[in-house]
mmCIF file of N, CA and C in Angstrom:
data_model
loop_
_atom_site.group_PDB
_atom_site.id
_atom_site.type_symbol
_atom_site.label_atom_id
_atom_site.label_comp_id
_atom_site.label_asym_id
_atom_site.label_seq_id
_atom_site.Cartn_x
_atom_site.Cartn_y
_atom_site.Cartn_z
ATOM 1 N N ASP A 262 -23.281 -8.638 2.107
ATOM 2 C CA ASP A 262 -23.392 -9.612 3.260
ATOM 3 C C ASP A 262 -22.920 -8.717 4.671
ATOM 4 N N SER A 263 -22.146 -9.702 4.961
ATOM 5 C CA SER A 263 -21.998 -9.522 6.685
ATOM 6 C C SER A 263 -20.516 -7.674 6.406
ATOM 7 N N LEU A 264 -20.231 -6.989 7.420
ATOM 8 C CA LEU A 264 -19.690 -5.907 7.600
ATOM 9 C C LEU A 264 -18.471 -6.268 8.154
ATOM 10 N N ARG A 265 -17.339 -5.974 8.492
ATOM 11 C CA ARG A 265 -16.737 -6.308 10.294
ATOM 12 C C ARG A 265 -16.625 -4.490 10.099
ATOM 13 N N HIS A 266 -15.522 -4.774 11.616
ATOM 14 C CA HIS A 266 -15.838 -3.216 11.638
ATOM 15 C C HIS A 266 -14.207 -2.779 12.748
ATOM 16 N N GLY A 267 -13.650 -2.005 12.845
ATOM 17 C CA GLY A 267 -12.808 -1.706 14.055
ATOM 18 C C GLY A 267 -12.946 -0.588 14.309
ATOM 19 N N PHE A 268 -12.658 -0.346 15.582
ATOM 20 C CA PHE A 268 -13.078 1.058 15.877
ATOM 21 C C PHE A 268 -12.003 1.603 17.249
ATOM 22 N N TRP A 269 -11.430 2.992 17.210
ATOM 23 C CA TRP A 269 -10.136 2.613 17.863
ATOM 24 C C TRP A 269 -10.229 5.048 18.919
ATOM 25 N N PHE A 270 -10.461 5.336 19.871
ATOM 26 C CA PHE A 270 -9.919 6.069 20.762
ATOM 27 C C PHE A 270 -9.431 7.265 20.199
ATOM 28 N N ASN A 271 -9.519 8.545 19.831
ATOM 29 C CA ASN A 271 -8.384 9.361 19.422
ATOM 30 C C ASN A 271 -8.044 10.327 20.908
ATOM 31 N N GLU A 272 -7.334 10.142 21.947
ATOM 32 C CA GLU A 272 -6.690 11.363 22.859
ATOM 33 C C GLU A 272 -5.663 11.669 21.852
ATOM 34 N N MET A 273 -6.382 13.667 21.662
ATOM 35 C CA MET A 273 -4.712 14.159 20.803
ATOM 36 C C MET A 273 -4.490 15.907 22.256
ATOM 37 N N ALA A 274 -3.516 15.316 23.118
ATOM 38 C CA ALA A 274 -3.144 16.831 23.589
ATOM 39 C C ALA A 274 -2.550 17.511 23.445
ATOM 40 N N PRO A 275 -2.695 18.998 23.972
ATOM 41 C CA PRO A 275 -2.368 20.302 23.339
ATOM 42 C C PRO A 275 -0.683 19.705 22.362
ATOM 43 N N GLY A 276 -0.543 20.154 21.105
ATOM 44 C CA GLY A 276 0.356 20.223 20.320
ATOM 45 C C GLY A 276 0.795 18.689 19.599
ATOM 46 N N HIS A 277 -0.029 18.163 19.772
ATOM 47 C CA HIS A 277 0.471 16.343 18.912
ATOM 48 C C HIS A 277 -0.647 17.291 17.686
ATOM 49 N N THR A 278 -0.141 16.031 16.783
ATOM 50 C CA THR A 278 -0.467 16.294 15.871
ATOM 51 C C THR A 278 -1.328 14.407 15.109
ATOM 52 N N THR A 279 -1.748 14.904 13.830
ATOM 53 C CA THR A 279 -1.699 13.093 12.677
ATOM 54 C C THR A 279 -0.985 13.321 12.036
ATOM 55 N N THR A 280 -0.540 12.765 11.145
ATOM 56 C CA THR A 280 0.247 12.729 10.228
ATOM 57 C C THR A 280 -0.641 12.634 8.548
ATOM 58 N N LEU A 281 -0.467 12.518 7.582
ATOM 59 C CA LEU A 281 -1.073 12.675 6.672
ATOM 60 C C LEU A 281 -0.830 11.050 5.897
ATOM 61 N N HIS A 282 -2.021 9.882 5.670
ATOM 62 C CA HIS A 282 -1.716 8.547 5.937
ATOM 63 C C HIS A 282 -3.384 8.724 5.220
ATOM 64 N N SER A 283 -3.759 7.560 5.019
ATOM 65 C CA SER A 283 -4.693 6.251 4.991
ATOM 66 C C SER A 283 -5.415 5.396 5.608
ATOM 67 N N HIS A 284 -6.429 4.927 5.336
ATOM 68 C CA HIS A 284 -6.698 3.664 5.410
ATOM 69 C C HIS A 284 -7.157 2.265 4.437
ATOM 70 N N GLU A 285 -6.874 1.855 3.981
ATOM 71 C CA GLU A 285 -7.255 1.262 3.139
ATOM 72 C C GLU A 285 -5.744 0.036 3.355
ATOM 73 N N GLU A 286 -5.782 -0.433 4.606
ATOM 74 C CA GLU A 286 -4.896 -1.807 4.590
ATOM 75 C C GLU A 286 -4.931 -3.329 4.074
ATOM 76 N N GLU A 287 -6.500 -3.129 4.628
ATOM 77 C CA GLU A 287 -7.217 -4.556 4.641
ATOM 78 C C GLU A 287 -8.822 -4.673 3.172
ATOM 79 N N ASP A 288 -8.508 -3.925 2.426
ATOM 80 C CA ASP A 288 -10.149 -3.621 1.777
ATOM 81 C C ASP A 288 -10.575 -2.954 3.188
ATOM 82 N N GLU A 289 -10.921 -2.074 3.538
ATOM 83 C CA GLU A 289 -12.186 -0.815 3.647
ATOM 84 C C GLU A 289 -12.501 -0.773 2.525
ATOM 85 N N LEU A 290 -13.971 -0.535 3.031
ATOM 86 C CA LEU A 290 -14.995 0.211 2.322
ATOM 87 C C LEU A 290 -15.980 1.703 3.166
ATOM 88 N N LEU A 291 -15.567 2.134 4.191
ATOM 89 C CA LEU A 291 -15.950 3.327 5.171
ATOM 90 C C LEU A 291 -15.089 3.478 5.903
ATOM 91 N N SER A 292 -14.980 4.451 6.220
ATOM 92 C CA SER A 292 -13.788 5.282 7.336
ATOM 93 C C SER A 292 -14.932 6.400 8.032
ATOM 94 N N ALA A 293 -14.724 6.820 9.282
ATOM 95 C CA ALA A 293 -15.581 7.645 10.252
ATOM 96 C C ALA A 293 -14.404 8.000 10.788
ATOM 97 N N VAL A 294 -14.912 9.129 11.690
ATOM 98 C CA VAL A 294 -14.354 10.205 12.862
ATOM 99 C C VAL A 294 -15.728 10.284 13.284
ATOM 100 N N TYR A 295 -16.035 10.918 14.484
ATOM 101 C CA TYR A 295 -17.222 11.209 15.741
ATOM 102 C C TYR A 295 -15.669 12.017 17.126
ATOM 103 N N TYR A 296 -16.367 12.884 16.863
ATOM 104 C CA TYR A 296 -15.675 14.147 17.834
ATOM 105 C C TYR A 296 -16.867 13.981 19.376
ATOM 106 N N LEU A 297 -15.815 13.807 20.139
ATOM 107 C CA LEU A 297 -16.522 13.727 21.498
ATOM 108 C C LEU A 297 -16.612 14.991 22.199
ATOM 109 N N SER A 298 -14.880 15.562 22.129
ATOM 110 C CA SER A 298 -14.456 16.765 22.454
ATOM 111 C C SER A 298 -13.750 17.543 22.379
ATOM 112 N N CYS A 299 -13.638 18.592 21.661
ATOM 113 C CA CYS A 299 -13.213 19.755 20.551
ATOM 114 C C CYS A 299 -12.654 21.519 21.351
ATOM 115 N N PRO A 300 -11.735 21.313 22.504
ATOM 116 C CA PRO A 300 -11.469 22.628 23.116
ATOM 117 C C PRO A 300 -11.372 23.325 21.185
ATOM 118 N N GLU A 301 -11.618 24.608 21.223
ATOM 119 C CA GLU A 301 -11.619 25.591 20.496
ATOM 120 C C GLU A 301 -10.067 25.366 19.535
ATOM 121 N N ASN A 302 -9.850 25.435 18.080
ATOM 122 C CA ASN A 302 -8.396 25.349 18.034
ATOM 123 C C ASN A 302 -7.543 24.251 17.875
ATOM 124 N N SER A 303 -8.148 23.105 18.528
ATOM 125 C CA SER A 303 -7.837 22.197 19.104
ATOM 126 C C SER A 303 -7.440 20.912 17.460
ATOM 127 N N GLY A 304 -7.605 21.661 16.137
ATOM 128 C CA GLY A 304 -6.656 21.153 14.857
ATOM 129 C C GLY A 304 -7.917 20.798 13.872
ATOM 130 N N ARG A 305 -8.049 21.024 13.016
ATOM 131 C CA ARG A 305 -9.062 20.820 11.835
ATOM 132 C C ARG A 305 -8.518 19.212 11.024
ATOM 133 N N LEU A 306 -8.962 18.916 10.845
ATOM 134 C CA LEU A 306 -9.327 17.675 9.750
ATOM 135 C C LEU A 306 -8.850 17.903 8.620
ATOM 136 N N ILE A 307 -8.231 17.518 7.823
ATOM 137 C CA ILE A 307 -7.249 17.650 6.540
ATOM 138 C C ILE A 307 -8.037 16.950 5.580
ATOM 139 N N LEU A 308 -8.978 16.148 4.557
ATOM 140 C CA LEU A 308 -9.011 15.387 3.711
ATOM 141 C C LEU A 308 -8.108 15.514 2.097
ATOM 142 N N HIS A 309 -6.968 15.356 2.157
ATOM 143 C CA HIS A 309 -7.040 15.329 0.207
ATOM 144 C C HIS A 309 -7.424 14.506 -0.557
ATOM 145 N N ASP A 310 -8.816 15.483 -1.248
ATOM 146 C CA ASP A 310 -8.796 15.113 -2.718
ATOM 147 C C ASP A 310 -8.602 15.933 -4.184
ATOM 148 N N ASP A 311 -7.625 14.745 -4.140
ATOM 149 C CA ASP A 311 -7.099 15.735 -5.758
ATOM 150 C C ASP A 311 -6.620 16.709 -4.988
ATOM 151 N N GLU A 312 -7.166 17.348 -6.444
ATOM 152 C CA GLU A 312 -5.991 18.574 -5.937
ATOM 153 C C GLU A 312 -6.664 19.654 -4.780
ATOM 154 N N ALA A 313 -8.024 19.232 -4.124
ATOM 155 C CA ALA A 313 -8.569 19.962 -3.506
ATOM 156 C C ALA A 313 -8.166 19.171 -2.151
ATOM 157 N N LEU A 314 -7.743 20.335 -1.093
ATOM 158 C CA LEU A 314 -7.956 20.481 -0.266
ATOM 159 C C LEU A 314 -8.960 20.520 0.957
ATOM 160 N N ILE A 315 -9.941 20.050 1.587
ATOM 161 C CA ILE A 315 -11.306 19.978 2.450
ATOM 162 C C ILE A 315 -10.074 19.366 3.871
ATOM 163 N N LEU A 316 -11.102 21.181 4.346
ATOM 164 C CA LEU A 316 -10.753 21.251 5.393
ATOM 165 C C LEU A 316 -12.002 21.417 6.741
ATOM 166 N N VAL A 317 -11.948 20.717 7.906
ATOM 167 C CA VAL A 317 -13.259 20.237 8.835
ATOM 168 C C VAL A 317 -12.983 20.016 10.197
ATOM 169 N N THR A 318 -13.539 21.466 10.498
ATOM 170 C CA THR A 318 -13.365 22.407 11.810
ATOM 171 C C THR A 318 -13.774 21.122 12.485
ATOM 172 N N PRO A 319 -13.703 20.349 13.662
ATOM 173 C CA PRO A 319 -14.515 19.519 14.711
ATOM 174 C C PRO A 319 -15.121 20.231 15.668
ATOM 175 N N ARG A 320 -16.489 19.665 15.953
ATOM 176 C CA ARG A 320 -17.113 20.028 16.709
ATOM 177 C C ARG A 320 -17.993 19.257 17.425
ATOM 178 N N PRO A 321 -18.308 18.998 18.607
ATOM 179 C CA PRO A 321 -19.031 17.689 19.586
ATOM 180 C C PRO A 321 -19.933 17.358 19.021
ATOM 181 N N GLY A 322 -19.974 15.957 18.441
ATOM 182 C CA GLY A 322 -21.911 15.393 18.255
ATOM 183 C C GLY A 322 -21.220 15.424 16.198
ATOM 184 N N LEU A 323 -20.151 15.786 16.311
ATOM 185 C CA LEU A 323 -19.849 15.582 14.544
ATOM 186 C C LEU A 323 -19.116 14.069 13.838
ATOM 187 N N LEU A 324 -20.040 14.016 12.878
ATOM 188 C CA LEU A 324 -19.659 12.598 12.320
ATOM 189 C C LEU A 324 -19.291 13.067 11.471
ATOM 190 N N VAL A 325 -17.839 12.463 11.019
ATOM 191 C CA VAL A 325 -17.480 12.396 9.505
ATOM 192 C C VAL A 325 -17.006 11.468 8.528
ATOM 193 N N LEU A 326 -18.177 11.231 7.870
ATOM 194 C CA LEU A 326 -17.559 9.560 6.798
ATOM 195 C C LEU A 326 -16.346 10.133 5.568
ATOM 196 N N PHE A 327 -15.053 9.099 5.192
ATOM 197 C CA PHE A 327 -15.443 9.237 3.535
ATOM 198 C C PHE A 327 -14.874 8.550 3.229
ATOM 199 N N PRO A 328 -14.215 8.401 2.514
ATOM 200 C CA PRO A 328 -13.677 7.361 1.193
ATOM 201 C C PRO A 328 -11.964 6.270 2.530
ATOM 202 N N PRO A 329 -11.692 5.282 2.795
ATOM 203 C CA PRO A 329 -10.494 4.880 3.136
ATOM 204 C C PRO A 329 -9.229 5.392 2.568
ATOM 205 N N ASP A 330 -9.521 5.829 1.488
ATOM 206 C CA ASP A 330 -8.251 5.649 0.673
ATOM 207 C C ASP A 330 -7.700 6.594 0.346
ATOM 208 N N LEU A 331 -9.051 8.161 1.378
ATOM 209 C CA LEU A 331 -8.532 9.595 1.038
ATOM 210 C C LEU A 331 -7.755 10.204 1.789
ATOM 211 N N PRO A 332 -6.266 10.419 1.097
ATOM 212 C CA PRO A 332 -5.497 10.476 2.606
ATOM 213 C C PRO A 332 -5.992 11.866 3.202
ATOM 214 N N HIS A 333 -5.576 11.895 4.570
ATOM 215 C CA HIS A 333 -5.693 12.803 5.974
ATOM 216 C C HIS A 333 -5.019 12.798 7.047
ATOM 217 N N GLU A 334 -4.934 13.972 7.357
ATOM 218 C CA GLU A 334 -3.895 14.486 8.554
ATOM 219 C C GLU A 334 -4.756 15.463 9.580
ATOM 220 N N VAL A 335 -4.317 15.816 10.716
ATOM 221 C CA VAL A 335 -5.034 16.755 11.797
ATOM 222 C C VAL A 335 -3.647 17.705 11.929
ATOM 223 N N GLU A 336 -4.721 19.051 12.169
ATOM 224 C CA GLU A 336 -3.613 19.723 12.182
ATOM 225 C C GLU A 336 -3.114 19.652 13.888
ATOM 226 N N ARG A 337 -1.920 20.315 13.932
ATOM 227 C CA ARG A 337 -1.683 20.320 15.393
ATOM 228 C C ARG A 337 -3.008 21.336 16.081
ATOM 229 N N ASN A 338 -2.677 20.330 17.170
ATOM 230 C CA ASN A 338 -3.810 21.054 18.880
ATOM 231 C C ASN A 338 -3.318 21.903 19.306
ATOM 232 N N GLY A 339 -3.580 23.414 19.186
ATOM 233 C CA GLY A 339 -3.264 24.643 19.136
ATOM 234 C C GLY A 339 -4.086 25.502 20.634
ATOM 235 N N SER A 340 -5.122 24.040 21.474
ATOM 236 C CA SER A 340 -5.925 24.982 22.409
ATOM 237 C C SER A 340 -4.514 24.073 23.569
ATOM 238 N N LEU A 341 -5.340 24.879 24.950
ATOM 239 C CA LEU A 341 -4.767 23.586 25.839
ATOM 240 C C LEU A 341 -5.371 22.814 26.591
ATOM 241 N N GLY A 342 -6.863 22.277 25.525
ATOM 242 C CA GLY A 342 -7.346 21.065 26.146
ATOM 243 C C GLY A 342 -6.778 19.743 24.621
ATOM 244 N N THR A 343 -6.976 18.717 25.598
ATOM 245 C CA THR A 343 -7.374 17.644 24.432
ATOM 246 C C THR A 343 -8.362 17.805 23.969
ATOM 247 N N ARG A 344 -8.763 16.798 22.866
ATOM 248 C CA ARG A 344 -9.542 16.874 21.672
ATOM 249 C C ARG A 344 -9.469 15.106 21.699
ATOM 250 N N LEU A 345 -10.688 14.768 21.934
ATOM 251 C CA LEU A 345 -11.338 13.572 22.385
ATOM 252 C C LEU A 345 -11.907 13.038 21.207
ATOM 253 N N SER A 346 -11.819 11.706 20.306
ATOM 254 C CA SER A 346 -12.670 11.061 19.460
ATOM 255 C C SER A 346 -12.992 9.544 19.575
ATOM 256 N N VAL A 347 -13.553 9.189 18.375
ATOM 257 C CA VAL A 347 -13.317 7.754 17.572
ATOM 258 C C VAL A 347 -13.296 8.009 16.485
ATOM 259 N N ALA A 348 -12.476 6.809 15.807
ATOM 260 C CA ALA A 348 -12.424 6.714 14.476
ATOM 261 C C ALA A 348 -12.983 5.239 14.119
ATOM 262 N N PHE A 349 -13.928 4.751 13.119
ATOM 263 C CA PHE A 349 -14.041 3.812 12.842
ATOM 264 C C PHE A 349 -13.630 2.811 10.724
ATOM 265 N N ASN A 350 -13.550 1.485 10.822
ATOM 266 C CA ASN A 350 -13.716 1.235 9.648
ATOM 267 C C ASN A 350 -14.299 0.557 9.764
ATOM 268 N N PHE A 351 -14.837 0.097 8.385
ATOM 269 C CA PHE A 351 -15.626 -0.803 7.885
ATOM 270 C C PHE A 351 -15.421 -1.473 6.722
ATOM 271 N N GLY A 352 -15.129 -2.539 6.739
ATOM 272 C CA GLY A 352 -14.783 -3.563 5.566
ATOM 273 C C GLY A 352 -15.856 -5.003 5.659
ATOM 274 N N PRO A 353 -15.639 -5.603 4.356
ATOM 275 C CA PRO A 353 -16.039 -6.868 4.068
ATOM 276 C C PRO A 353 -15.587 -8.044 5.098
ATOM 277 N N SER A 354 -16.845 -8.843 5.503
ATOM 278 C CA SER A 354 -16.208 -9.777 6.402
ATOM 279 C C SER A 354 -15.487 -10.561 5.888
ATOM 280 N N ASN A 355 -14.922 -11.020 6.730
ATOM 281 C CA ASN A 355 -13.927 -12.713 6.213
ATOM 282 C C ASN A 355 -14.906 -13.392 6.365
ATOM 283 N N SER A 356 -15.875 -13.078 6.835
ATOM 284 C CA SER A 356 -16.218 -15.144 7.502
ATOM 285 C C SER A 356 -16.403 -16.281 6.870
ATOM 286 N N GLY A 357 -16.594 -15.656 5.038
ATOM 287 C CA GLY A 357 -17.362 -16.704 4.236
ATOM 288 C C GLY A 357 -15.665 -17.382 3.594
ATOM 289 N N THR A 358 -15.154 -16.987 3.680
ATOM 290 C CA THR A 358 -13.286 -16.698 2.163
ATOM 291 C C THR A 358 -12.110 -17.415 3.877
#
């Protein structure tokens, strides 16, 4: 059936981090991030998959899809520039309930 979606822009200035969290508040089915601008050393995405850590080095044009309940965080932006990305969540439409 129909899907609902939400998106937001992330502006990560030098020195900023994103703490460990997940996106499972409203029955989301899929989460994603799309990188627009990524200075070198602007912080990797860290996905916590049970015992494994998956490290993703951002680059412009990279799209990363992951389960919403997968805990993730972003390292400190160690560059002198701002990293820009767009994050998304997709879930079932609540219009029929």
